Coordinates of C-alpha atoms in Angstrom, one line a residue:
Chain A
M442 CA -54.0 6.5 92.8
L443 CA -53.3 6.6 96.2
T444 CA -50.0 7.7 97.4
K445 CA -47.5 7.0 100.5
I446 CA -47.6 10.0 102.7
R447 CA -44.2 10.0 104.1
D448 CA -43.8 9.3 107.8
P449 CA -40.0 10.3 109.0
V450 CA -40.8 8.1 112.2
L451 CA -41.8 5.5 111.1
D452 CA -40.1 5.6 107.8
E453 CA -36.4 6.6 108.6
I454 CA -35.9 7.0 112.3
C455 CA -37.8 3.6 113.0
P456 CA -34.9 1.3 111.5
A457 CA -32.3 2.5 113.5
L458 CA -34.1 1.7 116.9
P459 CA -33.5 -1.9 118.6
P460 CA -37.0 -3.8 118.1
R461 CA -38.7 -3.1 121.5
V462 CA -38.6 0.6 121.1
R463 CA -39.3 0.2 117.4
E464 CA -42.0 -1.7 118.4
A465 CA -43.4 1.0 121.0
V466 CA -42.6 3.5 118.6
R467 CA -44.8 1.8 115.9
A468 CA -47.7 1.5 118.5
L469 CA -48.2 5.2 119.5
P470 CA -51.8 6.5 118.5
D471 CA -50.8 8.5 114.9
S472 CA -51.4 11.7 116.1
E473 CA -48.8 11.4 119.4
R474 CA -46.3 9.8 116.9
Q475 CA -46.9 12.3 114.5
S476 CA -45.7 15.4 117.3
L477 CA -42.6 13.2 118.3
L478 CA -39.8 15.8 118.6
E479 CA -37.2 13.6 119.8
I480 CA -36.4 10.1 121.5
R481 CA -34.5 9.8 123.9
L482 CA -32.8 6.7 124.8
R483 CA -30.1 6.2 127.3
R484 CA -28.1 3.0 128.9
G485 CA -30.4 0.8 131.2
R486 CA -33.1 3.5 131.3
P487 CA -36.5 3.7 130.1
A488 CA -37.1 5.4 126.5
M489 CA -39.0 8.6 125.5
G490 CA -40.4 10.5 123.4
V491 CA -39.8 14.3 123.3
T492 CA -43.5 16.1 122.0
A493 CA -44.0 20.3 122.1
E494 CA -46.2 19.2 125.2
G495 CA -44.1 16.8 127.5
D496 CA -42.4 13.6 127.2
L497 CA -44.0 10.6 127.3
Y498 CA -42.2 7.1 128.1
L499 CA -42.3 4.6 125.1
C500 CA -43.8 1.2 126.2
C501 CA -44.1 -2.5 125.4
A502 CA -46.6 -4.5 126.8
G503 CA -47.9 -2.3 129.4
Q504 CA -44.4 -1.6 130.5
P505 CA -42.0 1.4 129.6
V506 CA -39.0 0.2 127.7
A507 CA -35.6 0.1 129.3
C508 CA -33.0 -0.6 126.7
T509 CA -30.8 -3.9 127.6
E510 CA -27.2 -4.3 126.6
E511 CA -28.0 -6.1 124.2
E512 CA -30.6 -3.9 122.6
W513 CA -28.4 -0.9 123.4
A514 CA -25.3 -2.8 121.3
A515 CA -27.6 -2.7 118.8
A516 CA -28.6 0.5 118.7
V517 CA -25.4 1.8 118.3
R518 CA -24.8 -0.8 115.8
L519 CA -28.5 0.6 113.7
V520 CA -26.7 4.1 114.0
T521 CA -23.4 4.1 113.2
Q522 CA -24.3 1.3 110.6
C523 CA -22.0 -0.8 112.1
S524 CA -19.2 1.5 110.5
V525 CA -17.9 3.6 113.8
Y526 CA -14.3 4.2 111.5
A527 CA -16.7 6.2 109.2
L528 CA -17.8 9.0 111.7
E529 CA -15.2 9.3 114.0
R530 CA -15.1 12.9 113.3
E531 CA -19.2 13.1 113.4
L532 CA -18.9 10.7 117.2
S533 CA -15.9 13.6 117.9
A534 CA -18.9 16.3 117.3
G535 CA -21.3 14.6 119.2
F536 CA -24.1 13.3 116.3
V537 CA -24.5 11.1 113.7
T538 CA -27.0 12.1 110.6
L539 CA -29.6 9.4 109.4
P540 CA -30.5 8.9 106.2
G541 CA -33.4 11.5 105.8
G542 CA -31.3 14.3 107.9
H543 CA -32.4 13.2 111.6
R544 CA -29.7 14.0 113.7
V545 CA -29.0 11.9 116.2
G546 CA -26.7 13.1 119.0
L547 CA -25.0 10.7 121.2
V548 CA -23.3 11.0 124.6
G549 CA -20.4 8.6 126.1
R550 CA -16.9 8.8 127.3
A551 CA -14.7 10.8 125.4
V552 CA -11.3 9.5 124.2
L553 CA -8.5 12.5 123.8
D554 CA -5.7 12.7 121.5
G555 CA -2.8 15.3 122.8
G556 CA -5.8 16.9 124.6
E557 CA -8.2 17.1 121.9
L558 CA -11.3 15.4 121.5
R559 CA -11.2 12.3 119.3
T560 CA -13.8 10.2 119.1
Q561 CA -16.1 8.4 122.1
S562 CA -17.0 5.6 123.1
E563 CA -19.2 3.6 125.8
L564 CA -21.9 5.8 124.6
S565 CA -24.6 6.5 127.1
S566 CA -27.8 8.3 125.9
M567 CA -29.0 8.7 122.1
N568 CA -31.3 11.6 120.9
Y569 CA -33.1 10.5 118.0
R570 CA -33.7 14.1 116.7
V571 CA -37.0 14.1 113.7
A572 CA -36.4 16.1 111.2
R573 CA -39.8 17.2 109.2
E574 CA -39.5 19.6 105.7
M575 CA -42.3 21.9 106.4
P576 CA -42.5 23.6 103.1
G577 CA -44.1 26.9 103.1
V578 CA -42.7 27.8 106.7
A579 CA -40.9 30.5 105.6
D580 CA -43.5 32.0 103.8
R581 CA -44.0 35.1 105.9
L582 CA -40.5 35.5 106.4
M583 CA -38.8 35.6 103.1
P584 CA -40.3 39.2 102.4
Y585 CA -37.5 40.0 105.1
V586 CA -34.8 37.6 103.9
L587 CA -35.4 39.9 100.0
S588 CA -34.1 43.2 99.2
A589 CA -37.6 45.7 98.5
D590 CA -37.2 44.9 94.9
G591 CA -36.9 41.2 95.4
A592 CA -33.7 41.2 93.8
R593 CA -30.9 40.8 96.1
V594 CA -31.3 38.1 98.7
L595 CA -30.1 39.8 102.4
N596 CA -27.8 38.5 104.6
V597 CA -29.5 36.7 107.3
L598 CA -28.5 35.0 110.4
I599 CA -31.5 33.1 112.0
L600 CA -31.0 32.7 115.9
S601 CA -32.7 30.1 118.4
G602 CA -31.7 27.8 121.3
P603 CA -31.3 24.2 119.9
G604 CA -34.3 22.3 118.7
L605 CA -36.6 25.6 117.9
G606 CA -36.8 25.2 114.2
K607 CA -34.0 26.8 112.9
T608 CA -32.8 23.9 109.9
T609 CA -36.8 23.3 109.1
L610 CA -36.7 27.5 108.6
L611 CA -33.1 27.5 106.2
R612 CA -34.4 24.6 104.5
D613 CA -37.6 26.1 103.4
I614 CA -36.0 29.5 102.7
A615 CA -33.3 27.7 100.8
R616 CA -36.1 25.6 98.5
Q617 CA -38.0 28.5 97.7
L618 CA -35.4 30.7 96.6
S619 CA -34.0 28.1 94.6
A620 CA -37.3 28.1 93.1
G621 CA -37.8 30.9 92.1
R622 CA -40.4 32.1 95.0
G623 CA -39.6 36.4 95.5
T624 CA -37.4 36.7 92.4
G625 CA -36.6 39.3 90.0
S626 CA -39.0 37.1 88.0
D627 CA -41.8 38.0 90.2
R628 CA -42.2 41.6 87.8
E629 CA -42.4 39.0 84.5
C630 CA -44.3 36.5 86.7
G631 CA -46.4 38.1 88.8
W632 CA -46.1 35.8 91.5
G633 CA -44.0 36.1 94.7
W634 CA -43.1 37.7 97.6
G635 CA -42.4 41.8 96.4
P636 CA -43.3 44.8 99.1
G637 CA -47.6 44.4 99.2
P638 CA -50.2 46.9 98.5
G639 CA -49.1 49.6 100.9
S640 CA -45.9 48.5 102.5
G641 CA -44.3 51.6 101.3
S642 CA -40.3 51.4 100.9
D643 CA -37.8 49.7 101.8
R644 CA -38.6 47.5 104.4
G645 CA -34.9 46.5 105.0
C646 CA -33.7 49.9 106.4
G647 CA -36.6 49.0 109.1
S648 CA -39.1 51.7 108.4
K649 CA -41.5 53.0 110.9
R650 CA -44.5 50.9 109.4
D651 CA -42.6 47.8 109.6
S652 CA -41.4 48.5 113.5
R653 CA -42.5 47.6 116.5
S654 CA -43.1 51.2 117.0
D655 CA -45.7 50.8 114.5
S656 CA -47.5 47.8 116.1
G657 CA -51.4 49.0 116.3
S658 CA -54.0 47.0 114.6
D659 CA -53.4 45.3 111.5
S660 CA -49.5 45.8 111.2
T661 CA -47.9 42.7 111.3
P662 CA -45.9 42.4 108.7
Q663 CA -47.3 39.7 107.1
S664 CA -50.4 41.3 106.7
R665 CA -48.6 44.0 104.1
L666 CA -46.4 41.9 103.1
E667 CA -49.0 38.8 101.3
P668 CA -47.4 37.5 98.5
R669 CA -48.5 38.5 94.9
H670 CA -50.7 36.6 93.1
G671 CA -50.4 38.1 89.9
A672 CA -51.5 36.9 86.1
G673 CA -49.6 33.6 86.4
S674 CA -47.3 31.2 88.4
N675 CA -44.2 31.0 88.9
R676 CA -44.5 27.3 87.9
E677 CA -46.1 28.8 85.0
C678 CA -43.4 30.7 83.9
G679 CA -40.5 29.1 84.7
S680 CA -40.9 25.3 83.3
E681 CA -43.9 26.1 80.9
C682 CA -41.8 28.6 79.2
G683 CA -39.1 27.4 80.2
V684 CA -37.3 29.8 81.3
G685 CA -36.7 29.8 85.3
F686 CA -35.9 32.6 87.8
G687 CA -34.7 32.4 91.1
F688 CA -31.5 31.9 93.0
R689 CA -28.1 30.0 92.4
V690 CA -28.7 28.4 96.0
G691 CA -25.4 27.0 97.1
I692 CA -25.9 24.4 100.6
V693 CA -22.9 23.2 102.9
D694 CA -24.3 21.2 104.5
E695 CA -21.5 19.6 107.1
R696 CA -24.0 17.7 109.0
S697 CA -26.3 16.0 106.3
E698 CA -29.1 17.9 107.7
I699 CA -30.1 20.3 105.5
A700 CA -30.1 18.6 102.3
A701 CA -30.4 14.9 104.0
C702 CA -28.3 13.9 100.8
S703 CA -28.1 10.0 100.2
Q704 CA -25.5 8.3 97.4
G705 CA -25.8 12.7 96.0
V706 CA -28.9 13.2 95.6
P707 CA -30.6 15.5 98.3
Q708 CA -33.2 13.5 99.8
N709 CA -35.5 16.7 100.8
E710 CA -37.4 19.5 98.4
L711 CA -34.3 22.2 97.4
G712 CA -35.6 23.5 95.1
P713 CA -34.5 23.1 91.4
R714 CA -31.0 25.2 91.5
A715 CA -29.5 24.1 94.5
D716 CA -25.7 22.6 94.6
V717 CA -25.4 20.4 97.5
I718 CA -22.0 19.9 99.5
D719 CA -22.6 17.3 101.6
G720 CA -20.3 16.4 104.9
C721 CA -17.9 19.4 104.2
P722 CA -16.7 21.4 107.1
K723 CA -18.2 24.7 107.0
A724 CA -15.4 27.2 106.2
A725 CA -13.7 24.8 103.4
G726 CA -16.9 24.0 101.7
I727 CA -18.3 27.7 101.8
M728 CA -14.3 28.5 99.3
M729 CA -15.4 25.4 97.7
M730 CA -18.7 26.2 96.7
I731 CA -17.8 30.0 95.9
R732 CA -15.2 28.8 93.2
S733 CA -16.9 26.0 92.1
M734 CA -20.8 26.6 92.1
S735 CA -20.8 30.6 92.0
P736 CA -24.2 30.4 94.1
D737 CA -25.8 33.8 94.5
V738 CA -26.3 32.6 97.8
L739 CA -24.9 30.5 100.6
I740 CA -26.7 28.2 102.7
T741 CA -25.1 26.9 106.1
D742 CA -26.3 26.0 109.3
E743 CA -24.8 26.2 112.9
V744 CA -21.8 29.2 112.5
G745 CA -19.7 28.9 115.5
R746 CA -15.9 28.1 114.8
H747 CA -13.5 30.9 113.9
E748 CA -13.0 29.4 110.4
D749 CA -16.7 29.8 109.3
A750 CA -16.3 33.5 110.1
N751 CA -13.4 34.1 108.1
A752 CA -14.9 31.9 105.2
L753 CA -18.7 34.0 105.5
E754 CA -16.1 37.2 105.6
E755 CA -14.8 36.1 102.5
A756 CA -18.0 35.3 100.9
A757 CA -19.3 38.8 102.0
R758 CA -16.3 40.1 99.4
C759 CA -17.1 38.1 96.8
G760 CA -20.7 39.5 96.6
V761 CA -22.5 36.1 97.7
A762 CA -25.5 36.5 100.2
V763 CA -25.4 34.5 103.0
I764 CA -28.2 32.7 105.5
A765 CA -27.0 30.9 108.3
T766 CA -28.1 30.1 111.5
A767 CA -26.4 29.7 115.1
H768 CA -27.1 29.0 118.6
A769 CA -28.3 32.3 120.7
L770 CA -31.0 33.5 122.2
D771 CA -31.0 36.7 120.2
P772 CA -28.7 39.6 118.7
E773 CA -27.7 40.8 122.1
D774 CA -26.8 36.8 122.9
A775 CA -25.1 36.4 119.3
A776 CA -22.8 39.2 120.2
R777 CA -21.5 38.0 123.5
R778 CA -20.3 35.0 121.9
P779 CA -16.6 35.7 120.4
V780 CA -17.3 34.3 117.4
L781 CA -20.6 35.4 116.6
R782 CA -19.5 38.3 117.7
E783 CA -16.9 38.9 115.5
V784 CA -19.2 38.1 112.7
L785 CA -21.9 41.0 113.2
A786 CA -19.1 43.1 114.2
Q787 CA -17.8 42.7 110.4
G788 CA -21.1 43.5 108.9
A789 CA -21.4 39.9 107.9
F790 CA -25.2 40.3 108.3
D791 CA -28.1 42.5 107.7
R792 CA -31.2 40.8 109.4
A793 CA -31.5 38.8 112.6
V794 CA -34.0 36.5 113.1
V795 CA -35.0 35.4 116.2
L796 CA -37.3 31.9 116.8
G797 CA -38.3 31.2 120.3
R798 CA -41.5 29.5 121.5
S799 CA -43.5 32.1 122.4
L800 CA -46.7 30.9 120.7
G801 CA -45.3 27.9 120.8
L802 CA -43.1 25.8 118.6
G803 CA -42.0 27.3 115.3
T804 CA -42.4 31.3 116.4
C805 CA -40.3 34.1 114.6
E806 CA -40.2 36.3 117.6
R807 CA -38.0 38.9 115.8
I808 CA -36.5 40.2 113.2
V809 CA -33.8 42.4 113.9
H810 CA -31.9 45.0 111.8
L811 CA -28.8 44.5 112.7
R812 CA -27.3 47.6 111.3
S813 CA -29.9 49.8 113.0
G814 CA -30.6 47.2 115.6
Q815 CA -34.3 48.2 114.8
D816 CA -37.0 45.5 115.0
L817 CA -38.5 45.0 111.7
A818 CA -41.4 42.7 113.1
A819 CA -44.1 44.3 114.9
R820 CA -44.8 41.7 117.2
P821 CA -44.0 37.7 117.6
F822 CA -46.2 35.7 114.7
R823 CA -46.4 31.6 114.5
L824 CA -44.1 30.6 111.0
E825 CA -46.4 27.5 109.8
R826 CA -46.4 25.4 106.7
S827 CA -48.4 25.9 103.6
A828 CA -50.8 24.3 102.0
R829 CA -49.9 25.8 98.8
I830 CA -45.9 24.6 97.8
G831 CA -44.8 27.0 95.9
G832 CA -41.8 26.5 93.2
M833 CA -41.5 24.8 90.0
Chain B
M1016 CA -18.6 -59.3 71.4
T1017 CA -18.0 -59.4 74.8
V1018 CA -14.5 -58.4 74.2
A1019 CA -15.9 -55.7 73.0
V1020 CA -17.8 -54.9 76.4
K1021 CA -15.1 -55.7 78.3
L1022 CA -12.8 -53.3 76.8
A1023 CA -15.7 -50.4 77.4
G1024 CA -16.1 -51.6 80.7
G1025 CA -12.0 -51.1 81.3
V1026 CA -12.5 -47.2 79.3
L1027 CA -15.1 -46.2 81.9
T1028 CA -13.7 -48.2 85.2
V1029 CA -10.4 -45.9 83.8
G1030 CA -12.5 -42.7 82.8
A1031 CA -13.9 -42.7 86.1
S1032 CA -11.7 -43.4 88.4
G1033 CA -9.3 -41.1 86.5
L1034 CA -11.8 -38.7 87.2
L1035 CA -12.1 -38.7 90.6
G1036 CA -8.4 -38.2 90.5
L1037 CA -8.6 -35.3 89.1
M1038 CA -11.9 -33.9 90.8
V1039 CA -9.7 -34.3 94.3
A1040 CA -6.6 -32.9 93.1
E1041 CA -9.1 -30.0 91.8
S1042 CA -9.9 -29.7 95.2
Y1043 CA -7.0 -29.2 96.7
R1044 CA -6.5 -26.2 93.4
A1045 CA -9.8 -24.6 94.7
R1046 CA -9.0 -24.3 98.2
E1047 CA -5.5 -22.4 97.5
R1048 CA -7.3 -20.2 94.6
E1049 CA -10.4 -19.6 97.7
L1050 CA -7.6 -18.8 100.5
A1051 CA -6.2 -16.2 97.9
A1052 CA -9.9 -14.9 97.0
W1053 CA -10.7 -14.5 100.6
I1054 CA -6.7 -12.6 101.0
T1055 CA -7.4 -10.1 98.1
A1056 CA -11.3 -9.6 99.6
L1057 CA -9.6 -8.6 102.7
T1058 CA -7.0 -6.4 101.8
A1059 CA -10.0 -4.1 99.0
L1060 CA -11.7 -4.6 102.8
Q1061 CA -8.8 -2.6 104.4
T1062 CA -8.4 0.0 101.6
E1063 CA -12.1 0.8 102.1
I1064 CA -11.7 0.8 105.5
S1065 CA -8.3 3.1 106.3
F1066 CA -8.8 5.3 103.2
G1067 CA -12.5 5.4 101.9
H1068 CA -13.7 5.5 104.9
T1069 CA -16.8 3.4 103.4
R1070 CA -20.3 2.6 105.0
L1071 CA -18.7 -1.6 106.1
G1072 CA -22.0 -2.7 104.1
Q1073 CA -20.9 -0.7 101.1
A1074 CA -17.3 -2.0 102.0
M1075 CA -17.9 -5.5 101.5
R1076 CA -19.6 -5.4 98.6
S1077 CA -16.5 -3.5 97.2
A1078 CA -14.8 -6.1 98.7
G1079 CA -16.4 -8.9 96.9
L1080 CA -16.6 -7.0 93.5
A1081 CA -12.2 -6.7 94.0
S1082 CA -12.2 -10.5 94.4
G1083 CA -14.9 -12.2 93.4
G1084 CA -15.9 -16.0 93.5
V1085 CA -17.0 -17.5 96.7
P1086 CA -16.0 -13.8 99.0
A1087 CA -18.3 -11.9 96.4
R1088 CA -21.2 -14.2 97.2
V1089 CA -20.6 -14.2 101.0
L1090 CA -19.7 -10.8 101.5
E1091 CA -22.7 -9.4 99.5
S1092 CA -25.1 -12.4 101.3
A1093 CA -23.9 -10.4 104.8
A1094 CA -23.9 -6.5 103.6
E1095 CA -27.8 -7.7 102.6
L1096 CA -27.9 -9.0 106.1
L1097 CA -26.2 -6.0 108.1
E1098 CA -28.0 -3.3 106.1
S1099 CA -31.3 -5.0 107.2
G1100 CA -30.5 -4.7 110.9
E1101 CA -32.1 -7.8 111.9
T1102 CA -29.4 -10.5 112.1
G1103 CA -27.3 -9.0 115.0
G1104 CA -23.7 -7.8 114.5
V1105 CA -21.3 -8.2 111.9
G1106 CA -20.1 -11.6 113.0
E1107 CA -22.8 -13.2 113.2
C1108 CA -24.0 -12.0 109.8
L1109 CA -20.5 -12.8 108.0
A1110 CA -21.5 -16.7 109.8
E1111 CA -25.0 -16.6 108.4
A1112 CA -23.6 -15.9 104.7
L1113 CA -20.8 -18.3 105.3
G1114 CA -22.9 -20.6 106.4
A1115 CA -20.8 -21.5 109.0
R1116 CA -21.7 -24.1 111.6
P1117 CA -20.7 -24.2 115.1
G1118 CA -17.3 -25.5 116.4
E1119 CA -16.1 -25.3 112.6
Q1120 CA -12.7 -25.7 112.1
R1121 CA -12.1 -24.3 108.5
D1122 CA -9.3 -21.5 108.8
E1123 CA -11.2 -18.8 106.6
I1124 CA -14.3 -19.3 108.8
D1125 CA -12.5 -18.8 111.7
A1126 CA -10.9 -16.0 111.0
L1127 CA -13.7 -14.4 109.5
V1128 CA -15.8 -14.7 112.1
V1129 CA -13.6 -13.7 114.2
L1130 CA -12.8 -11.0 112.3
G1131 CA -16.6 -10.1 112.2
R1132 CA -16.6 -9.7 115.9
R1133 CA -14.8 -6.5 115.8
L1134 CA -14.7 -5.0 112.5
G1135 CA -17.1 -1.5 112.6
T1136 CA -16.4 -1.4 115.9
S1137 CA -13.3 0.6 116.3
D1138 CA -11.4 3.3 114.5
A1139 CA -10.5 2.9 111.0
A1140 CA -6.3 2.4 112.6
D1141 CA -7.5 -0.4 114.7
Q1142 CA -9.8 -1.9 112.0
A1143 CA -6.7 -2.2 109.4
R1144 CA -4.8 -3.4 112.6
H1145 CA -7.5 -6.2 113.3
I1146 CA -8.0 -6.7 108.7
G1147 CA -4.1 -7.1 109.1
L1148 CA -4.6 -9.8 111.4
A1149 CA -7.2 -12.0 109.8
I1150 CA -4.8 -11.4 106.3
R1151 CA -1.7 -12.8 108.1
R1152 CA -3.8 -15.8 109.3
L1153 CA -5.3 -16.8 105.4
E1154 CA -1.8 -16.2 104.3
G1155 CA -0.7 -19.2 106.6
S1156 CA -3.8 -21.1 105.5
R1157 CA -2.3 -20.2 101.8
A1158 CA 0.9 -21.2 102.4
K1159 CA -0.2 -25.1 104.0
A1160 CA -2.5 -24.9 101.0
E1161 CA -0.2 -24.9 98.3
D1162 CA 1.7 -27.4 100.0
A1163 CA -0.9 -29.6 100.0
A1164 CA -1.6 -28.6 96.5
A1165 CA 1.7 -28.9 95.4
R1166 CA 2.2 -32.0 97.6
N1167 CA -1.2 -33.9 96.1
C1168 CA -2.4 -32.2 93.0
R1169 CA 0.3 -34.5 90.5
V1170 CA -0.3 -37.5 92.8
W1171 CA -4.0 -37.5 92.7
S1172 CA -4.3 -36.6 88.9
S1173 CA -2.4 -39.7 88.0
I1174 CA -3.1 -42.1 91.2
G1175 CA -7.1 -42.1 89.9
F1176 CA -6.3 -43.2 86.5
L1177 CA -4.0 -45.7 87.9
L1178 CA -6.2 -47.5 90.0
G1179 CA -8.8 -47.6 87.3
G1180 CA -5.9 -49.3 85.6
M1181 CA -5.2 -51.8 88.0
L1182 CA -8.8 -52.4 88.8
T1183 CA -9.6 -53.3 85.3
L1184 CA -7.1 -55.3 85.3
A1185 CA -8.2 -57.3 88.2
L1186 CA -11.7 -57.4 86.9
L1187 CA -10.6 -58.7 83.0

């Protein structure tokens, strides 16, 4: 039986585009459409697609499509689902999340209330950011997310500028932890992310063999940290025996980007042990998640406010591991931002993963052991989706 | 035999005429009920929007369920049109669902189409005000409909039979 392959642009983004732009996107060759990272609409100006290689004009009948007033109104209606009143918080934050977890950034005229941004009106630009699931993209990072024995999740902060794959990576880490890869089950199941042959002692302490100083031949972390494939698979051990080994993952999904919940059901694959609190401010959501679902690990996106820092500190006190993302170029840059400086000073994170694009989109530039400041990865490496999708 | 046929014809004439009168009387009551249902639906919509911050499509469906009758069918249909994204704004969707023709003067259609142009375009407080205005307008229409029903229902209920009787007597 033929299975329809999900195309996030066609299936989830196109319905929220005005008709002519929709046609232009549909008319793109498959390869170009699949490489779209963003679709940008500006009122009265040509619509553009953004790819890793550059921008392209979206054309209809050979002409770039510039949204008319009517089309712009239609785009606003489609993005807001004619429910501006339900999106006040999102509009004041400057984005709306579409089904499938795609974020649409919106800017226009700010409406202030007592000096505070209440919402926006007269929108002038929209940026549809395509969220793609990349199962396996975190494979090469999982050894750094787990303790040496694979029994404990470390506190990890993923850093990068916008649009470099933080959320995609975070989602796959959540999936893998929830699905049971790299858990204590490795010992029984023989499939996981424990130290590979010859990897030596705890990578978490920045052992010389993993550090940049040991960047000789065959010293890339992944070469030593390949998953172990033993007697059986996690699937066999977990689902067929009826016993699961994985981490309880609590996802605080303020912007509905990680899980993309629809009617309470995550639209993205997050494994069997993930609990999602959707659309809730991070600080409140973290505390609620800890109290209600007792997670082993908390996953949240874009830490940036003081209350987030307090909640993360509280999570650390409760013994819950945290994996979060933040906008910063590297740990040094993060330390210049007041909130992140506070979080880092509290020792809330063990490691920082820095994403960039030196080897293309989805490059892990550095993995930093935050207490010692040592780089754990010998050199930048690409994070790529895997053909083998692990988990239960 | 002839008398029996005449009698049967007379009974049929009185019955048919009386039924017509009852139908006219019922139309006054139905209009009153429909306006009451619309007021219930809009009140439920106001609650869904103001307190639930429910997306408009779903809010329309919930409001329809709360009221039943004609509003339930219209709002369900409008929600479908809205979610398909093919039929312009909320005003157009409501007009199409109502089957409204340009220039149609029925109060509820006019009030709903005017409301539809504003629905979903502003914050919850503003939406509540617009819906409140439409409700007040419909309440005015309902008061008129109640008055008309009180005046005309009893008249039409008996006038049908009366006219039927008179016609029968005249024909006999």
